[in-house]
Amino acid sequence: MLCAALSVVALLGLAGGCTAPHDAVTQMLQCLEGSADTDEPPNPSILLALNLAGAGKSSGCKQLLQELKETAVKRAPKDMTSGELALYTLALLSSCQSPQQVEALGHTVDLLHWLQKRTDEEVAYLEVEDTPQTTFYQLGLDVLALCLEGTGSYEVAAVMLAKEVLSPRNGLSVDTRAMATLALTCAHGQLATAGFDELRELLRDAVTTTANAFLDEQEQGNGLIGNIYSTGLALQALTATAEFYAPREWNCSQAFSAVLHHHFQQPTAIAQVLPALLGQTYLDAAGVDCAAAGTVQPLAQGGKDRADQASPLITVYYSVVNKLRGAHFNYTTQVHVPAGSVLLAVLQAAQEQDPTHFSFQTKATSWGAMVVSINGLAASTTDKTYWQLLSGSNALEQGIDAYKPQDEEHIQAIYSTY
Ligand code: B12
Ligand SMILES: *[C@@H]1O[C@H](CO)[C@@H](O)[C@H](O)[C@H]1NC(C)=O
Ligand SMILES: *[C@@H]1O[C@H](CO)[C@@H](O)[C@H](O)[C@H]1NC(C)=O
């Protein structure tokens, strides 16, 4: 589901820190609350964010927690990736529930056991292939969850993550570096008493390097670090690492106002940025005061903004291109959709006109519908291929159910690797 746009808000700057205006926070909470029990599949990031915001007592949260537990017992031993297991672990920890004993549908599952197993597999794969089985983003989530849970072993994974962050050849996205920074900050703190001096030195180096790079990027980006959707995680990282970039100071009011001027509509985007706006980070997931948690005011409005039926039609050019695997192709068509339509409408119109070349399939994910196959050619996690979306030659910053093409725009879906 999408949430109604937030109204533009003013920012209150306070000495020694920043606070987001109450109205903006309330609207974000209402969005999360509204999507808590409606999103399919259940989204652990939303429960985590609501708990961190102290809003974990609502009925939506209870229902979401229950759905997550049911999904965990069904899928954890079967087909959950390391990062999914990690997000579930964080969501449970933030609900003051033990990940080691998740009970639902008459079954019990030890999420920590599976998280440890999948993380060890990531590390083994990385040692041989120079890349994790999934992604460095998920490896960051793994280290973070194992570290916060407190009994898992993640030292080797943390070292590999730190080395990747520090490697000059690394092309890691802001999102990935932010997640790695949260993870390595946790590890740095937890290993303090254990005499891992050399390891801690490496972790400190990685955290300090990324945090300083984020401060530079924020200055260059007028408050944004990466794009608007990576800035939330980067703000969490900067919130958690003040001691690492001291005596340098973070201009948090510049970053907050950049974020607050954007109209977030995707619950997952809000779930990543809201903790930072409240001075919290994923590192706080294990320290939530569940007894004190309050509830959110009921959702006042809602509903998607869809293209008006009476909207004039626009023309969108659309190409599907594979120059990577098997038989190469590049088919282009043009479709007419109401102005204000999301890209999904373009793909549907193209498929209707010419199902032979423009058929496609999607999968529901935490960010909405993801294109997983076009013209019979499917994305593959083993092969690390995906359908990249572009406008002209620029990669889109949103997916098919959020991005709205303009008249005469040329959209390309190009089969690519990551
Ligand atoms: C890794 C990653 C990818 C990988 C996923 C590979 C894999 N199998 O693991 C690949 C390279 C395929 C990818 C693709 C895209 N991505 Co991406 N991705 C991420 C990243 C860094 C981490 C996601 C993750 O692993 N989460 C942890 C796991 C455990 O949670 P999960 O819910 O199971 O994650 C799944 C979804 O996130 C999904 N996914 C990943 N990206 C996207 C994007 C969209 C639009 C959708 C619907 C789903 C989706 O793949 C994940 C693994 O299955 C996030 C960063 C972030 N801040 O969240 C960006 C992010 C989610 N991606 C983003 C974008 C824009 C895209 C693309 C649209 C880019 C493009 N121009 O083509 C495409 C999707 C196009 C399509 N086919 O529909 C944006 C979404 C912003 C938004 N408002 O929608 C983010 C936030 C990055 C950013 N800051 O711009 N992505
Ligand atoms: C923070 O950034 C804002 C906006 O760029 C600027 O006006 C302000 O002077 C900066 N504050 C500090 C303390 O540097
Ligand atoms: C595919 O074909 C279209 C139309 O001829 C062209 O504009 C586009 O650049 C091509 N794309 C690629 C990646 O070759």
Coordinates of C-alpha atoms and ligand atoms in Angstrom, one line a residue:
M1 CA 0.0 0.0 0.0
L2 CA 1.0 3.6 -0.5
C3 CA 0.4 6.4 2.0
A4 CA -1.0 9.8 1.5
A5 CA 1.6 12.5 0.8
L6 CA 2.8 14.4 3.9
S7 CA 2.4 18.1 3.9
V8 CA 5.5 20.2 3.8
V9 CA 6.7 20.9 7.3
A10 CA 8.9 23.3 9.2
L11 CA 11.9 21.9 11.1
L12 CA 12.7 22.7 14.7
G13 CA 16.4 22.8 15.4
L14 CA 17.4 22.3 19.0
A15 CA 20.8 23.0 20.5
G16 CA 22.9 19.9 20.5
G17 CA 20.6 17.9 18.3
C18 CA 17.7 17.9 16.0
T19 CA 14.0 17.0 16.4
A20 CA 11.5 16.4 13.7
P21 CA 8.1 18.2 14.1
H22 CA 5.4 16.4 15.8
D23 CA 3.0 16.5 12.8
A24 CA 5.4 14.9 10.5
V25 CA 6.2 12.2 12.9
T26 CA 2.5 11.5 13.5
Q27 CA 1.8 11.2 9.8
M28 CA 4.7 8.8 9.3
L29 CA 3.5 6.7 12.3
Q30 CA 0.0 6.6 10.9
C31 CA 1.3 5.5 7.5
L32 CA 3.3 2.6 9.2
E33 CA 0.4 1.7 11.4
G34 CA -2.0 1.7 8.5
S35 CA 0.2 -0.6 6.5
A36 CA 1.2 -2.8 9.5
D37 CA -1.6 -5.4 9.1
T38 CA -2.4 -4.9 5.4
D39 CA 1.0 -5.3 3.7
E40 CA 1.6 -8.6 2.0
P41 CA 4.0 -10.3 2.7
P42 CA 4.3 -9.1 6.3
N43 CA 7.2 -6.5 6.6
P44 CA 9.6 -6.8 9.5
S45 CA 11.0 -3.3 8.9
I46 CA 7.6 -1.8 9.8
L47 CA 7.4 -3.6 13.1
L48 CA 11.0 -2.6 13.9
A49 CA 10.3 1.1 13.1
L50 CA 7.0 1.2 15.1
N51 CA 8.7 -0.4 18.1
L52 CA 11.7 2.0 17.9
A53 CA 9.2 4.8 17.8
G54 CA 7.5 3.6 21.0
A55 CA 4.3 2.7 19.1
G56 CA 4.5 -1.0 19.5
K57 CA 1.4 -1.6 21.5
S58 CA -1.2 -1.0 18.8
S59 CA -3.4 -3.8 17.5
G60 CA -1.7 -3.5 14.1
C61 CA 1.7 -4.3 15.7
K62 CA 0.3 -7.3 17.5
Q63 CA -1.2 -8.6 14.3
L64 CA 2.0 -7.9 12.3
L65 CA 4.1 -9.7 15.0
Q66 CA 1.8 -12.7 14.7
E67 CA 2.0 -12.8 10.9
L68 CA 5.8 -12.5 11.1
K69 CA 6.0 -15.4 13.5
E70 CA 3.8 -17.5 11.2
T71 CA 5.9 -16.7 8.2
A72 CA 9.1 -17.5 10.2
V73 CA 8.0 -21.0 11.3
K74 CA 6.9 -21.7 7.7
R75 CA 9.9 -20.3 5.8
A76 CA 12.9 -19.9 8.1
P77 CA 14.2 -23.5 7.6
K78 CA 13.3 -23.5 3.9
D79 CA 13.8 -20.4 1.8
M80 CA 14.6 -17.3 3.9
T81 CA 17.8 -15.6 3.0
S82 CA 20.3 -14.5 5.6
G83 CA 19.1 -10.8 5.5
E84 CA 15.5 -11.8 5.8
L85 CA 16.3 -13.8 8.9
A86 CA 18.3 -10.9 10.2
L87 CA 15.4 -8.4 9.7
Y88 CA 13.0 -10.8 11.4
T89 CA 15.4 -11.2 14.3
L90 CA 15.6 -7.4 14.6
A91 CA 11.8 -7.1 14.5
L92 CA 11.4 -9.8 17.2
L93 CA 14.1 -8.3 19.4
S94 CA 12.4 -4.9 19.2
S95 CA 9.2 -6.5 20.3
C96 CA 11.0 -8.0 23.3
Q97 CA 10.5 -11.5 21.9
S98 CA 13.2 -14.2 21.8
P99 CA 14.3 -15.0 18.2
Q100 CA 15.5 -18.3 19.5
Q101 CA 12.1 -19.6 20.3
V102 CA 9.5 -18.4 17.8
E103 CA 6.2 -20.1 18.3
A104 CA 3.2 -20.1 15.8
L105 CA 0.8 -22.5 14.2
G106 CA 1.8 -25.2 16.7
H107 CA 5.5 -25.1 15.6
T108 CA 8.6 -23.6 17.2
V109 CA 11.6 -22.3 15.2
D110 CA 15.0 -21.1 16.4
L111 CA 15.6 -18.1 14.1
L112 CA 19.1 -17.5 15.5
H113 CA 20.1 -21.0 14.5
W114 CA 19.1 -20.3 10.9
L115 CA 20.5 -16.9 10.8
Q116 CA 23.9 -18.2 12.0
K117 CA 23.8 -21.0 9.4
R118 CA 22.9 -18.7 6.5
T119 CA 25.5 -16.1 7.6
D120 CA 28.2 -18.8 7.8
E121 CA 27.2 -19.8 4.2
E122 CA 27.5 -16.2 3.1
V123 CA 31.0 -16.1 4.6
A124 CA 32.1 -19.4 3.0
Y125 CA 30.8 -18.2 -0.4
L126 CA 32.5 -14.9 -0.1
E127 CA 35.8 -16.5 0.7
V128 CA 35.6 -18.4 -2.6
E129 CA 33.7 -16.1 -4.9
D130 CA 34.7 -12.7 -3.6
T131 CA 31.1 -11.8 -3.2
P132 CA 28.4 -12.9 -0.7
Q133 CA 25.8 -15.4 -1.7
T134 CA 23.2 -12.6 -1.5
T135 CA 24.7 -9.1 -1.1
F136 CA 26.9 -7.1 1.2
Y137 CA 23.7 -5.3 2.3
Q138 CA 22.4 -8.5 3.7
L139 CA 25.7 -9.4 5.2
G140 CA 25.5 -6.1 7.1
L141 CA 22.1 -7.0 8.4
D142 CA 23.4 -10.4 9.4
V143 CA 26.3 -9.0 11.5
L144 CA 24.0 -6.4 13.0
A145 CA 21.4 -8.9 14.1
L146 CA 23.9 -11.5 15.4
C147 CA 25.7 -8.7 17.3
L148 CA 22.6 -7.3 18.9
E149 CA 21.2 -10.7 19.7
G150 CA 24.5 -11.2 21.6
T151 CA 25.2 -14.9 21.4
G152 CA 26.0 -15.5 17.8
S153 CA 29.4 -15.5 16.1
Y154 CA 30.0 -12.8 13.5
E155 CA 33.7 -11.8 13.8
V156 CA 34.8 -13.2 10.5
A157 CA 31.8 -11.7 8.7
A158 CA 32.5 -8.3 10.4
V159 CA 36.2 -8.4 9.2
M160 CA 35.1 -9.2 5.6
L161 CA 32.5 -6.4 5.7
A162 CA 35.0 -3.9 7.1
K163 CA 37.6 -4.8 4.5
E164 CA 35.0 -4.4 1.7
V165 CA 34.0 -1.0 3.1
L166 CA 37.6 0.1 3.1
S167 CA 38.5 -1.4 -0.2
P168 CA 39.2 1.3 -2.8
R169 CA 37.6 -0.8 -5.6
N170 CA 34.4 -1.1 -3.7
G171 CA 31.3 0.3 -5.5
L172 CA 29.1 -0.2 -2.5
S173 CA 25.9 1.9 -2.5
V174 CA 25.2 4.4 0.3
D175 CA 22.5 2.0 1.6
T176 CA 24.9 -0.8 1.9
R177 CA 27.6 1.3 3.5
A178 CA 25.1 2.6 6.0
M179 CA 23.9 -0.9 6.9
A180 CA 27.6 -2.0 7.2
T181 CA 28.4 1.0 9.4
L182 CA 25.5 0.2 11.8
A183 CA 26.7 -3.4 12.0
L184 CA 30.4 -2.6 12.5
T185 CA 29.5 0.0 15.2
C186 CA 27.6 -2.7 17.1
A187 CA 30.5 -5.1 16.7
H188 CA 33.0 -2.5 17.8
G189 CA 31.1 -1.9 21.0
Q190 CA 30.4 -5.5 21.8
L191 CA 34.0 -6.6 21.3
A192 CA 35.3 -3.9 23.7
T193 CA 35.6 -6.2 26.7
A194 CA 36.9 -9.2 24.9
G195 CA 40.4 -8.1 24.1
F196 CA 40.0 -8.1 20.3
D197 CA 42.2 -5.0 19.9
E198 CA 43.4 -5.6 16.3
L199 CA 39.9 -6.4 15.1
R200 CA 38.5 -3.3 16.9
E201 CA 41.1 -1.2 15.2
L202 CA 39.9 -2.4 11.8
L203 CA 36.2 -1.8 12.7
R204 CA 37.0 1.7 14.0
D205 CA 38.8 2.5 10.7
A206 CA 35.8 1.3 8.6
V207 CA 33.2 3.1 10.7
T208 CA 35.2 6.3 10.8
T209 CA 35.9 6.3 7.1
T210 CA 32.2 5.7 6.1
A211 CA 30.8 8.2 8.6
N212 CA 33.2 10.9 7.4
A213 CA 32.4 10.1 3.8
F214 CA 28.7 10.5 4.6
L215 CA 29.3 13.9 6.2
D216 CA 31.2 15.0 3.0
E217 CA 28.4 13.6 0.8
Q218 CA 25.7 15.4 2.8
E219 CA 27.6 18.7 2.3
Q220 CA 27.8 18.1 -1.5
G221 CA 24.3 16.8 -1.7
N222 CA 22.6 19.7 0.1
G223 CA 21.5 17.4 2.9
L224 CA 21.0 14.2 0.9
I225 CA 23.4 11.3 1.2
G226 CA 23.0 9.2 -2.0
N227 CA 19.4 9.6 -3.0
I228 CA 16.4 10.4 -0.9
Y229 CA 15.8 6.7 -0.2
S230 CA 19.3 6.0 1.1
T231 CA 19.5 9.1 3.2
G232 CA 17.4 7.5 6.0
L233 CA 19.8 4.7 6.7
A234 CA 22.7 7.1 6.3
L235 CA 21.2 9.3 9.0
Q236 CA 20.8 6.3 11.2
A237 CA 24.5 5.6 10.7
L238 CA 25.5 9.2 11.5
T239 CA 23.3 9.2 14.6
A240 CA 25.1 6.1 15.9
T241 CA 28.7 7.1 15.1
A242 CA 29.1 10.6 16.6
E243 CA 32.1 9.4 18.7
F244 CA 33.8 8.2 15.6
Y245 CA 33.7 11.5 13.6
A246 CA 34.3 13.7 16.7
P247 CA 35.4 16.5 16.9
R248 CA 33.8 17.0 13.6
E249 CA 30.1 17.9 13.9
W250 CA 27.1 16.8 12.0
N251 CA 24.8 19.4 10.6
C252 CA 21.7 17.3 11.3
S253 CA 19.2 20.1 10.7
Q254 CA 20.4 20.3 7.1
A255 CA 19.8 16.6 6.6
F256 CA 16.5 16.5 8.5
S257 CA 15.1 19.3 6.5
A258 CA 16.1 17.6 3.2
V259 CA 14.3 14.5 4.3
L260 CA 11.3 16.2 5.7
H261 CA 10.7 18.1 2.4
H262 CA 10.2 14.8 0.6
H263 CA 6.8 13.2 0.4
F264 CA 7.5 9.6 1.3
Q265 CA 4.7 7.3 0.4
Q266 CA 6.3 3.9 0.7
P267 CA 6.0 2.4 4.1
T268 CA 9.5 0.8 3.8
A269 CA 11.0 4.2 3.0
I270 CA 9.4 5.7 6.1
A271 CA 10.4 2.7 8.2
Q272 CA 14.1 3.3 7.4
V273 CA 14.0 7.1 7.9
L274 CA 11.7 7.5 10.9
P275 CA 14.0 6.0 13.5
A276 CA 16.7 8.6 12.6
L277 CA 14.2 11.4 12.9
L278 CA 13.5 10.3 16.4
G279 CA 17.2 10.0 17.3
Q280 CA 17.0 6.2 17.2
T281 CA 18.8 3.6 15.1
Y282 CA 18.5 -0.1 14.4
L283 CA 21.2 -0.5 17.1
D284 CA 18.5 0.4 19.6
A285 CA 16.4 -2.7 18.5
A286 CA 17.5 -4.7 21.5
G287 CA 16.8 -2.0 24.1
V288 CA 13.2 -1.1 23.5
D289 CA 11.1 -0.6 26.6
C290 CA 8.2 -2.7 25.5
A291 CA 6.2 -2.2 28.7
A292 CA 6.1 1.6 28.2
A293 CA 5.2 1.5 24.5
G294 CA 2.1 3.5 23.6
T295 CA -0.2 3.4 20.6
V296 CA -0.7 5.6 17.5
Q297 CA -3.7 7.8 16.8
P298 CA -6.0 6.0 14.4
L299 CA -5.4 6.6 10.7
A300 CA -7.4 9.6 9.5
Q301 CA -7.1 9.4 5.8
G302 CA -5.6 7.0 3.4
G303 CA -6.0 5.6 -0.1
K304 CA -3.8 5.7 -3.1
D305 CA -3.5 8.6 -5.4
R306 CA -4.3 7.1 -8.7
A307 CA -4.4 8.7 -12.1
D308 CA -7.6 10.6 -12.6
Q309 CA -9.9 8.8 -15.1
A310 CA -10.3 12.1 -17.0
S311 CA -6.6 12.6 -17.3
P312 CA -5.3 13.3 -20.8
L313 CA -3.3 10.5 -22.3
I314 CA 0.5 10.6 -22.5
T315 CA 2.8 8.7 -24.8
V316 CA 5.5 6.6 -23.3
Y317 CA 8.2 4.7 -25.3
Y318 CA 9.2 1.4 -23.8
S319 CA 12.1 -0.9 -24.6
V320 CA 12.9 -4.3 -23.3
V321 CA 16.6 -5.1 -23.8
N322 CA 18.8 -8.2 -23.2
K323 CA 22.3 -8.0 -24.4
L324 CA 23.6 -10.2 -21.6
R325 CA 22.4 -13.8 -21.8
G326 CA 21.1 -16.3 -24.5
A327 CA 19.4 -14.8 -27.5
H328 CA 19.8 -11.0 -27.4
F329 CA 16.8 -8.7 -28.1
N330 CA 15.8 -5.1 -28.0
Y331 CA 12.1 -4.5 -28.6
T332 CA 10.6 -1.0 -28.5
T333 CA 7.0 0.0 -28.4
Q334 CA 4.9 3.0 -27.6
V335 CA 1.9 3.1 -25.4
H336 CA -0.7 5.6 -24.3
V337 CA -1.7 5.8 -20.6
P338 CA -3.5 8.5 -18.5
A339 CA -1.2 11.2 -17.3
G340 CA -0.1 10.5 -13.7
S341 CA -0.1 6.7 -14.2
V342 CA 2.6 4.7 -12.6
L343 CA 5.1 2.7 -14.7
L344 CA 3.2 -0.5 -14.0
A345 CA 0.4 0.8 -16.3
V346 CA 2.9 1.2 -19.1
L347 CA 4.2 -2.4 -18.7
Q348 CA 0.6 -3.6 -18.7
A349 CA -0.4 -1.7 -21.8
A350 CA 2.6 -2.9 -23.6
Q351 CA 1.9 -6.5 -22.6
E352 CA -1.7 -6.2 -23.8
Q353 CA -0.6 -4.8 -27.2
D354 CA 2.1 -7.3 -27.8
P355 CA 2.2 -10.2 -25.4
T356 CA 4.8 -12.1 -27.4
H357 CA 7.5 -9.6 -26.6
F358 CA 6.4 -7.6 -23.6
S359 CA 5.0 -10.2 -21.2
F360 CA 6.3 -9.7 -17.7
Q361 CA 6.0 -11.0 -14.2
T362 CA 6.3 -9.3 -10.8
K363 CA 6.9 -10.3 -7.2
A364 CA 5.6 -8.6 -4.1
T365 CA 8.4 -7.3 -1.9
S366 CA 8.8 -4.8 1.0
W367 CA 9.3 -2.0 -1.5
G368 CA 6.3 -3.0 -3.7
A369 CA 6.1 -4.9 -6.9
M370 CA 9.5 -5.9 -8.4
V371 CA 9.8 -6.9 -12.0
V372 CA 11.3 -10.4 -12.0
S373 CA 10.8 -11.5 -15.6
I374 CA 10.3 -10.0 -19.0
N375 CA 9.7 -11.7 -22.3
G376 CA 10.3 -15.0 -20.6
L377 CA 13.7 -14.0 -19.3
A378 CA 13.8 -14.3 -15.5
A379 CA 16.1 -12.5 -12.9
S380 CA 18.3 -15.0 -11.0
T381 CA 19.8 -14.6 -7.5
T382 CA 22.3 -17.3 -8.3
D383 CA 23.4 -15.6 -11.5
K384 CA 23.0 -12.1 -9.8
T385 CA 20.9 -10.8 -12.7
Y386 CA 18.0 -8.4 -12.6
W387 CA 15.8 -6.2 -14.7
Q388 CA 17.2 -2.7 -14.3
L389 CA 14.7 0.2 -15.0
L390 CA 15.9 3.3 -16.7
S391 CA 14.6 6.6 -18.1
G392 CA 16.7 7.3 -21.1
S393 CA 20.0 6.2 -19.7
N394 CA 19.5 7.1 -16.1
A395 CA 18.6 4.4 -13.6
L396 CA 15.2 5.0 -11.9
E397 CA 15.2 5.6 -8.2
Q398 CA 11.8 4.0 -7.8
G399 CA 10.0 0.8 -8.9
I400 CA 7.1 0.2 -11.3
D401 CA 4.3 0.9 -8.8
A402 CA 5.8 4.2 -7.6
Y403 CA 7.5 5.8 -10.6
K404 CA 5.3 8.1 -12.8
P405 CA 6.6 8.6 -16.3
Q406 CA 6.1 11.9 -18.2
D407 CA 4.8 12.4 -21.7
E408 CA 7.3 11.3 -24.4
E409 CA 9.5 9.6 -21.9
H410 CA 11.6 6.6 -23.0
I411 CA 11.6 3.9 -20.4
Q412 CA 14.0 0.9 -20.8
A413 CA 14.1 -2.3 -18.9
I414 CA 17.6 -3.7 -19.4
Y415 CA 18.7 -7.2 -18.2
S416 CA 21.7 -6.5 -16.1
T417 CA 24.0 -7.9 -13.4
Y418 CA 24.6 -6.6 -9.8
Ligands
B12_1 C1 20.2 -5.1 -2.9 C2 19.2 -4.1 -3.5 C3 18.8 -4.4 -4.8 C4 19.2 -5.7 -5.6 C5 18.4 -6.9 -5.0 C6 19.2 -8.2 -5.2 C7 18.9 -9.3 -4.3 N1 18.3 -10.4 -4.9 O1 19.2 -9.3 -3.2 C8 18.9 -5.4 -7.0 C9 20.2 -5.0 -7.8 C10 18.2 -6.5 -7.9 C11 18.0 -4.2 -6.9 C12 17.2 -3.7 -7.9 C13 16.5 -2.5 -7.9 N2 16.5 -1.6 -6.9 CO1 17.2 -2.0 -5.1 N3 18.0 -2.1 -3.4 C14 18.8 -3.0 -2.8 C15 19.1 -2.6 -1.4 C16 20.5 -2.0 -1.4 C17 19.0 -3.7 -0.3 C18 17.7 -4.5 -0.4 C19 17.8 -5.6 0.6 O2 18.5 -6.6 0.3 N4 17.1 -5.6 1.7 C20 17.2 -6.7 2.7 C21 16.3 -7.8 2.4 C22 16.4 -8.9 3.5 O3 14.9 -7.4 2.5 P1 13.9 -7.7 1.3 O4 12.7 -6.9 1.6 O5 13.7 -9.2 1.2 O6 14.7 -7.1 0.1 C23 14.2 -7.3 -1.2 C24 13.6 -6.1 -1.8 O7 14.3 -4.9 -1.3 C25 13.9 -6.2 -3.3 N5 14.3 -5.0 -3.9 C26 15.5 -4.4 -4.0 N6 15.4 -3.3 -4.6 C27 14.2 -3.1 -5.0 C28 13.6 -2.0 -5.6 C29 12.2 -2.0 -5.8 C30 11.6 -0.9 -6.5 C31 11.4 -3.1 -5.4 C32 9.9 -3.2 -5.7 C33 12.0 -4.2 -4.8 C34 13.4 -4.2 -4.5 O8 15.0 -7.1 -3.4 C35 15.4 -7.5 -2.1 C36 16.0 -8.9 -2.1 O9 15.0 -9.8 -2.6 C37 18.0 -1.5 -1.2 C38 18.4 -0.4 -0.1 C39 17.4 -0.1 1.0 N7 17.5 1.1 1.5 O10 16.6 -0.9 1.3 C40 17.8 -0.9 -2.6 C41 16.5 -0.2 -3.0 C42 15.4 -0.9 -2.3 N8 16.5 -0.4 -4.5 C43 16.0 0.6 -5.1 C44 15.8 0.7 -6.5 C45 15.4 2.0 -7.0 C46 16.0 -0.4 -7.3 C47 15.7 -0.5 -8.8 C48 14.3 0.1 -9.2 C49 16.8 0.2 -9.6 C50 16.6 0.3 -11.1 N9 16.7 1.5 -11.6 O11 16.4 -0.7 -11.8 C51 15.8 -2.1 -9.1 C52 14.4 -2.8 -9.2 C53 13.8 -2.9 -10.6 C54 12.8 -4.0 -10.8 N10 13.2 -5.1 -11.4 O12 11.7 -3.9 -10.4 C55 15.6 1.7 -4.1 C56 14.1 1.7 -3.9 C57 13.6 3.1 -3.7 C58 12.1 3.2 -3.9 N11 11.5 4.3 -3.4 O13 11.4 2.4 -4.5 C59 16.5 1.3 -2.9 C60 15.9 1.8 -1.5 C61 17.9 2.0 -3.1 C62 17.9 3.5 -3.2 N12 18.3 4.1 -2.1 O14 17.6 4.0 -4.2 N13 18.1 -3.6 -5.7
LIG2 C1 23.7 23.7 8.4 O1 23.2 23.7 7.1 C2 22.3 24.8 6.8 C3 21.8 24.6 5.4 O2 22.8 24.4 4.5 C4 23.1 26.1 7.0 O3 22.2 27.2 6.7 C5 23.6 26.2 8.4 O4 24.3 27.4 8.6 C6 24.4 25.0 8.7 N1 24.7 25.0 10.2 C7 26.0 24.8 10.6 C8 26.1 24.8 12.1 O5 26.9 24.7 9.9
LIG3 C1 17.1 -0.3 -27.9 O1 16.4 0.2 -29.0 C2 15.9 1.6 -28.9 C3 15.1 1.9 -30.1 O2 15.8 1.7 -31.3 C4 17.1 2.5 -28.7 O3 16.7 3.8 -28.4 C5 17.9 2.0 -27.4 O4 19.0 2.8 -27.2 C6 18.3 0.6 -27.5 N1 18.8 0.2 -26.2 C7 19.9 -0.4 -26.0 C8 20.4 -0.7 -24.6 O5 20.6 -0.8 -26.9

